[in-house]
Amino acid sequence: MEQQMSFWEQEIIYQYLFLISPDEKIISDVKNFKEDFFSRINSLNPNRYSTAHISLLEYANADLSEENIIEHAKKALIQVQSFEINLIKFGVFHHGDFMRTIILHIEKEEPIIHVSNLLAKEFKSLKGKMRQVCKKDAHLTIAKSITTAEYNKLKSHVDQLKYHAEFVCKSIQVFKKNINVEDAKYEFVAELLLKS
């Protein structure tokens, strides 16, 4: 019997991810945290190798060209000023009883949520599939979707760690991946500069 394709597989090729990228020092710090955490639980979780970022929005639309998508994003962000982001401490998200995600909390997250809301408003007016990743609780993910048992092995270590860092968000980066390709990786598309 022929397997039916999902809507995404039939209609849409690329999914676009809008994100904030921290500075090189924070990217390096997060890479070290990931290596430390995942080594301690002996995990090859794919998130172990992802680069530090703050996700804002995912969007896909088979009817819009890449250029159109970038133009809509620029329109949404046209009045947004650069702003400071402060990473203040480790935290955890609970996904039911069996999964956890270790994060870095962000102090004064309102500017990030505002940017996410502007993008969501712009793309909501168009056809396509959208997921607003950052509606509330803006954060930077360290260890995504680990089991509760794995988290419990890390908890006392994570609780002892102190971390604080800050950087200025001067741009929003756009990446894309082909969702019809299994295990496709995101590739860089554009950097949208904010007002200085």
PDB file of C-alpha atoms in Angstrom:
ATOM      1  CA  MET A   1       0.000   0.000   0.000  1.00  0.00           C
ATOM      2  CA  GLU A   2       1.390   3.392  -0.993  1.00  0.00           C
ATOM      3  CA  GLN A   3       2.215   5.622   1.955  1.00  0.00           C
ATOM      4  CA  GLN A   4       0.490   8.996   1.869  1.00  0.00           C
ATOM      5  CA  MET A   5       2.747  12.052   1.942  1.00  0.00           C
ATOM      6  CA  SER A   6       2.203  14.745   4.559  1.00  0.00           C
ATOM      7  CA  PHE A   7       1.073  18.260   3.610  1.00  0.00           C
ATOM      8  CA  TRP A   8       4.586  19.601   4.263  1.00  0.00           C
ATOM      9  CA  GLU A   9       6.186  17.022   1.963  1.00  0.00           C
ATOM     10  CA  GLN A  10       3.671  17.669  -0.831  1.00  0.00           C
ATOM     11  CA  GLU A  11       3.593  21.450  -0.782  1.00  0.00           C
ATOM     12  CA  ILE A  12       6.725  22.921   0.781  1.00  0.00           C
ATOM     13  CA  ILE A  13      10.406  22.507   0.082  1.00  0.00           C
ATOM     14  CA  TYR A  14      12.186  24.942   2.393  1.00  0.00           C
ATOM     15  CA  GLN A  15      11.587  25.825   6.008  1.00  0.00           C
ATOM     16  CA  TYR A  16      13.111  29.137   7.108  1.00  0.00           C
ATOM     17  CA  LEU A  17      14.394  29.723  10.628  1.00  0.00           C
ATOM     18  CA  PHE A  18      14.760  33.259  11.992  1.00  0.00           C
ATOM     19  CA  LEU A  19      17.175  33.483  14.912  1.00  0.00           C
ATOM     20  CA  ILE A  20      19.522  35.597  16.988  1.00  0.00           C
ATOM     21  CA  SER A  21      23.154  34.556  17.051  1.00  0.00           C
ATOM     22  CA  PRO A  22      25.278  35.524  20.072  1.00  0.00           C
ATOM     23  CA  ASP A  23      28.911  36.629  19.886  1.00  0.00           C
ATOM     24  CA  GLU A  24      31.815  34.219  19.378  1.00  0.00           C
ATOM     25  CA  LYS A  25      32.692  34.038  23.092  1.00  0.00           C
ATOM     26  CA  ILE A  26      29.171  32.909  24.018  1.00  0.00           C
ATOM     27  CA  ILE A  27      29.071  30.480  21.071  1.00  0.00           C
ATOM     28  CA  SER A  28      32.321  28.958  22.386  1.00  0.00           C
ATOM     29  CA  ASP A  29      31.025  28.841  25.983  1.00  0.00           C
ATOM     30  CA  VAL A  30      27.815  27.113  24.906  1.00  0.00           C
ATOM     31  CA  LYS A  31      29.770  24.607  22.813  1.00  0.00           C
ATOM     32  CA  ASN A  32      31.814  23.748  25.917  1.00  0.00           C
ATOM     33  CA  PHE A  33      28.674  23.399  28.070  1.00  0.00           C
ATOM     34  CA  LYS A  34      27.113  21.085  25.494  1.00  0.00           C
ATOM     35  CA  GLU A  35      30.242  18.952  25.298  1.00  0.00           C
ATOM     36  CA  ASP A  36      30.435  18.759  29.101  1.00  0.00           C
ATOM     37  CA  PHE A  37      26.750  17.887  29.597  1.00  0.00           C
ATOM     38  CA  PHE A  38      26.411  15.372  26.784  1.00  0.00           C
ATOM     39  CA  SER A  39      29.714  13.688  27.704  1.00  0.00           C
ATOM     40  CA  ARG A  40      28.515  13.216  31.270  1.00  0.00           C
ATOM     41  CA  ILE A  41      25.405  11.363  30.065  1.00  0.00           C
ATOM     42  CA  ASN A  42      27.236   9.633  27.192  1.00  0.00           C
ATOM     43  CA  SER A  43      24.736  10.955  24.632  1.00  0.00           C
ATOM     44  CA  LEU A  44      25.020  11.496  20.880  1.00  0.00           C
ATOM     45  CA  ASN A  45      21.890  13.687  20.849  1.00  0.00           C
ATOM     46  CA  PRO A  46      22.062  15.774  17.610  1.00  0.00           C
ATOM     47  CA  ASN A  47      21.600  18.941  19.683  1.00  0.00           C
ATOM     48  CA  ARG A  48      25.086  18.310  21.061  1.00  0.00           C
ATOM     49  CA  TYR A  49      26.553  19.743  17.848  1.00  0.00           C
ATOM     50  CA  SER A  50      24.183  22.646  17.172  1.00  0.00           C
ATOM     51  CA  THR A  51      25.554  26.194  17.321  1.00  0.00           C
ATOM     52  CA  ALA A  52      24.286  28.513  20.057  1.00  0.00           C
ATOM     53  CA  HIS A  53      21.313  30.630  18.993  1.00  0.00           C
ATOM     54  CA  ILE A  54      17.965  32.025  20.126  1.00  0.00           C
ATOM     55  CA  SER A  55      15.156  30.774  17.886  1.00  0.00           C
ATOM     56  CA  LEU A  56      12.403  33.238  16.976  1.00  0.00           C
ATOM     57  CA  LEU A  57      10.236  31.817  14.210  1.00  0.00           C
ATOM     58  CA  GLU A  58       9.981  29.005  11.659  1.00  0.00           C
ATOM     59  CA  TYR A  59       8.173  29.655   8.388  1.00  0.00           C
ATOM     60  CA  ALA A  60       7.546  27.734   5.183  1.00  0.00           C
ATOM     61  CA  ASN A  61       5.568  28.700   2.082  1.00  0.00           C
ATOM     62  CA  ALA A  62       5.841  26.967  -1.287  1.00  0.00           C
ATOM     63  CA  ASP A  63       4.293  29.964  -3.058  1.00  0.00           C
ATOM     64  CA  LEU A  64       6.856  32.563  -1.952  1.00  0.00           C
ATOM     65  CA  SER A  65      10.388  32.850  -3.283  1.00  0.00           C
ATOM     66  CA  GLU A  66      13.315  33.202  -0.913  1.00  0.00           C
ATOM     67  CA  GLU A  67      13.602  36.847  -1.974  1.00  0.00           C
ATOM     68  CA  ASN A  68       9.936  37.461  -1.062  1.00  0.00           C
ATOM     69  CA  ILE A  69      10.397  35.875   2.350  1.00  0.00           C
ATOM     70  CA  ILE A  70      13.447  38.025   3.066  1.00  0.00           C
ATOM     71  CA  GLU A  71      11.591  41.165   1.909  1.00  0.00           C
ATOM     72  CA  HIS A  72       8.685  40.425   4.247  1.00  0.00           C
ATOM     73  CA  ALA A  73      11.111  39.899   7.135  1.00  0.00           C
ATOM     74  CA  LYS A  74      12.889  43.188   6.360  1.00  0.00           C
ATOM     75  CA  LYS A  75       9.520  44.959   6.305  1.00  0.00           C
ATOM     76  CA  ALA A  76       8.653  43.530   9.732  1.00  0.00           C
ATOM     77  CA  LEU A  77      11.992  44.597  11.236  1.00  0.00           C
ATOM     78  CA  ILE A  78      12.400  47.986   9.572  1.00  0.00           C
ATOM     79  CA  GLN A  79      11.992  50.033  12.784  1.00  0.00           C
ATOM     80  CA  VAL A  80      13.710  47.637  15.217  1.00  0.00           C
ATOM     81  CA  GLN A  81      16.733  49.020  17.069  1.00  0.00           C
ATOM     82  CA  SER A  82      19.719  46.940  18.196  1.00  0.00           C
ATOM     83  CA  PHE A  83      19.306  45.786  21.798  1.00  0.00           C
ATOM     84  CA  GLU A  84      21.260  44.142  24.589  1.00  0.00           C
ATOM     85  CA  ILE A  85      20.706  40.529  25.631  1.00  0.00           C
ATOM     86  CA  ASN A  86      21.760  39.279  29.069  1.00  0.00           C
ATOM     87  CA  LEU A  87      22.110  35.554  29.704  1.00  0.00           C
ATOM     88  CA  ILE A  88      21.744  35.131  33.453  1.00  0.00           C
ATOM     89  CA  LYS A  89      21.440  31.532  34.683  1.00  0.00           C
ATOM     90  CA  PHE A  90      20.739  27.934  33.831  1.00  0.00           C
ATOM     91  CA  GLY A  91      17.197  26.596  33.907  1.00  0.00           C
ATOM     92  CA  VAL A  92      15.147  23.647  32.745  1.00  0.00           C
ATOM     93  CA  PHE A  93      11.966  23.164  30.726  1.00  0.00           C
ATOM     94  CA  HIS A  94       9.824  20.127  31.576  1.00  0.00           C
ATOM     95  CA  HIS A  95       8.188  18.316  28.641  1.00  0.00           C
ATOM     96  CA  GLY A  96       5.826  16.003  30.492  1.00  0.00           C
ATOM     97  CA  ASP A  97       7.285  13.389  32.802  1.00  0.00           C
ATOM     98  CA  PHE A  98       9.917  11.982  30.492  1.00  0.00           C
ATOM     99  CA  MET A  99      11.790  14.813  28.710  1.00  0.00           C
ATOM    100  CA  ARG A 100      13.747  17.882  29.785  1.00  0.00           C
ATOM    101  CA  THR A 101      15.590  20.752  28.071  1.00  0.00           C
ATOM    102  CA  ILE A 102      18.427  22.655  29.782  1.00  0.00           C
ATOM    103  CA  ILE A 103      18.484  26.339  28.871  1.00  0.00           C
ATOM    104  CA  LEU A 104      20.091  29.664  29.691  1.00  0.00           C
ATOM    105  CA  HIS A 105      17.526  32.197  30.916  1.00  0.00           C
ATOM    106  CA  ILE A 106      17.475  35.691  29.462  1.00  0.00           C
ATOM    107  CA  GLU A 107      16.958  38.770  31.597  1.00  0.00           C
ATOM    108  CA  LYS A 108      14.545  41.360  30.182  1.00  0.00           C
ATOM    109  CA  GLU A 109      13.399  39.168  27.317  1.00  0.00           C
ATOM    110  CA  GLU A 110      10.761  41.634  26.058  1.00  0.00           C
ATOM    111  CA  PRO A 111      12.802  42.968  23.086  1.00  0.00           C
ATOM    112  CA  ILE A 112      13.334  39.404  21.811  1.00  0.00           C
ATOM    113  CA  ILE A 113       9.649  38.557  22.141  1.00  0.00           C
ATOM    114  CA  HIS A 114       8.782  41.852  20.421  1.00  0.00           C
ATOM    115  CA  VAL A 115      10.953  40.929  17.411  1.00  0.00           C
ATOM    116  CA  SER A 116       9.390  37.465  17.290  1.00  0.00           C
ATOM    117  CA  ASN A 117       5.904  39.008  17.429  1.00  0.00           C
ATOM    118  CA  LEU A 118       6.709  41.424  14.582  1.00  0.00           C
ATOM    119  CA  LEU A 119       7.871  38.567  12.362  1.00  0.00           C
ATOM    120  CA  ALA A 120       4.847  36.448  13.319  1.00  0.00           C
ATOM    121  CA  LYS A 121       2.436  39.284  12.524  1.00  0.00           C
ATOM    122  CA  GLU A 122       4.006  39.785   9.101  1.00  0.00           C
ATOM    123  CA  PHE A 123       4.015  36.116   8.136  1.00  0.00           C
ATOM    124  CA  LYS A 124       0.602  35.372   9.639  1.00  0.00           C
ATOM    125  CA  SER A 125      -0.924  37.596   6.967  1.00  0.00           C
ATOM    126  CA  LEU A 126       0.454  35.241   4.292  1.00  0.00           C
ATOM    127  CA  LYS A 127      -0.297  31.639   3.429  1.00  0.00           C
ATOM    128  CA  GLY A 128       2.118  29.025   4.635  1.00  0.00           C
ATOM    129  CA  LYS A 129       3.100  27.200   7.794  1.00  0.00           C
ATOM    130  CA  MET A 130       4.431  29.167  10.723  1.00  0.00           C
ATOM    131  CA  ARG A 131       5.591  28.284  14.220  1.00  0.00           C
ATOM    132  CA  GLN A 132       6.420  31.131  16.549  1.00  0.00           C
ATOM    133  CA  VAL A 133       9.150  29.574  18.690  1.00  0.00           C
ATOM    134  CA  CYS A 134       9.533  32.583  20.962  1.00  0.00           C
ATOM    135  CA  LYS A 135       6.080  33.733  22.142  1.00  0.00           C
ATOM    136  CA  LYS A 136       7.267  33.894  25.755  1.00  0.00           C
ATOM    137  CA  ASP A 137      10.184  32.578  27.787  1.00  0.00           C
ATOM    138  CA  ALA A 138      12.946  33.652  25.413  1.00  0.00           C
ATOM    139  CA  HIS A 139      15.958  31.438  26.082  1.00  0.00           C
ATOM    140  CA  LEU A 140      19.094  29.902  24.654  1.00  0.00           C
ATOM    141  CA  THR A 141      18.966  26.092  24.515  1.00  0.00           C
ATOM    142  CA  ILE A 142      21.913  24.087  25.848  1.00  0.00           C
ATOM    143  CA  ALA A 143      20.637  20.482  25.931  1.00  0.00           C
ATOM    144  CA  LYS A 144      17.387  19.899  24.039  1.00  0.00           C
ATOM    145  CA  SER A 145      15.007  16.997  24.651  1.00  0.00           C
ATOM    146  CA  ILE A 146      17.090  14.856  26.957  1.00  0.00           C
ATOM    147  CA  THR A 147      15.352  12.201  29.020  1.00  0.00           C
ATOM    148  CA  THR A 148      14.390  12.928  32.610  1.00  0.00           C
ATOM    149  CA  ALA A 149      16.805  10.181  33.701  1.00  0.00           C
ATOM    150  CA  GLU A 150      19.627  11.926  31.798  1.00  0.00           C
ATOM    151  CA  TYR A 151      18.679  15.275  33.311  1.00  0.00           C
ATOM    152  CA  ASN A 152      18.662  13.786  36.811  1.00  0.00           C
ATOM    153  CA  LYS A 153      22.282  12.697  36.275  1.00  0.00           C
ATOM    154  CA  LEU A 154      23.193  16.282  35.361  1.00  0.00           C
ATOM    155  CA  LYS A 155      21.035  18.199  37.821  1.00  0.00           C
ATOM    156  CA  SER A 156      23.470  18.579  40.726  1.00  0.00           C
ATOM    157  CA  HIS A 157      26.265  19.602  38.332  1.00  0.00           C
ATOM    158  CA  VAL A 158      24.063  22.140  36.504  1.00  0.00           C
ATOM    159  CA  ASP A 159      22.766  23.556  39.810  1.00  0.00           C
ATOM    160  CA  GLN A 160      26.341  24.418  40.831  1.00  0.00           C
ATOM    161  CA  LEU A 161      27.168  26.278  37.600  1.00  0.00           C
ATOM    162  CA  LYS A 162      27.049  30.056  37.446  1.00  0.00           C
ATOM    163  CA  TYR A 163      26.966  31.856  34.128  1.00  0.00           C
ATOM    164  CA  HIS A 164      26.369  35.414  33.045  1.00  0.00           C
ATOM    165  CA  ALA A 165      27.115  36.940  29.659  1.00  0.00           C
ATOM    166  CA  GLU A 166      25.787  39.740  27.540  1.00  0.00           C
ATOM    167  CA  PHE A 167      25.910  40.790  23.924  1.00  0.00           C
ATOM    168  CA  VAL A 168      24.252  43.298  21.610  1.00  0.00           C
ATOM    169  CA  CYS A 169      21.800  41.903  19.088  1.00  0.00           C
ATOM    170  CA  LYS A 170      22.564  43.854  15.911  1.00  0.00           C
ATOM    171  CA  SER A 171      20.900  41.541  13.414  1.00  0.00           C
ATOM    172  CA  ILE A 172      18.488  38.684  12.811  1.00  0.00           C
ATOM    173  CA  GLN A 173      19.869  35.737  10.880  1.00  0.00           C
ATOM    174  CA  VAL A 174      17.872  33.606   8.471  1.00  0.00           C
ATOM    175  CA  PHE A 175      18.599  29.944   7.731  1.00  0.00           C
ATOM    176  CA  LYS A 176      16.757  27.377   5.630  1.00  0.00           C
ATOM    177  CA  LYS A 177      16.569  23.620   5.257  1.00  0.00           C
ATOM    178  CA  ASN A 178      14.981  21.327   2.712  1.00  0.00           C
ATOM    179  CA  ILE A 179      12.316  19.485   4.662  1.00  0.00           C
ATOM    180  CA  ASN A 180      11.994  16.785   2.014  1.00  0.00           C
ATOM    181  CA  VAL A 181      15.526  15.617   2.813  1.00  0.00           C
ATOM    182  CA  GLU A 182      15.864  13.426   5.883  1.00  0.00           C
ATOM    183  CA  ASP A 183      18.225  14.906   8.500  1.00  0.00           C
ATOM    184  CA  ALA A 184      18.700  18.040   6.384  1.00  0.00           C
ATOM    185  CA  LYS A 185      20.886  20.701   7.982  1.00  0.00           C
ATOM    186  CA  TYR A 186      20.063  24.388   8.071  1.00  0.00           C
ATOM    187  CA  GLU A 187      22.099  26.588   5.744  1.00  0.00           C
ATOM    188  CA  PHE A 188      22.686  30.325   6.060  1.00  0.00           C
ATOM    189  CA  VAL A 189      20.492  32.564   3.870  1.00  0.00           C
ATOM    190  CA  ALA A 190      20.755  36.157   5.070  1.00  0.00           C
ATOM    191  CA  GLU A 191      21.590  38.549   7.872  1.00  0.00           C
ATOM    192  CA  LEU A 192      19.016  41.282   8.470  1.00  0.00           C
ATOM    193  CA  LEU A 193      20.650  44.269  10.162  1.00  0.00           C
ATOM    194  CA  LEU A 194      18.770  46.164  12.858  1.00  0.00           C
ATOM    195  CA  LYS A 195      18.965  49.941  13.305  1.00  0.00           C
ATOM    196  CA  SER A 196      21.990  51.055  15.306  1.00  0.00           C
TER     197      SER A 196
END
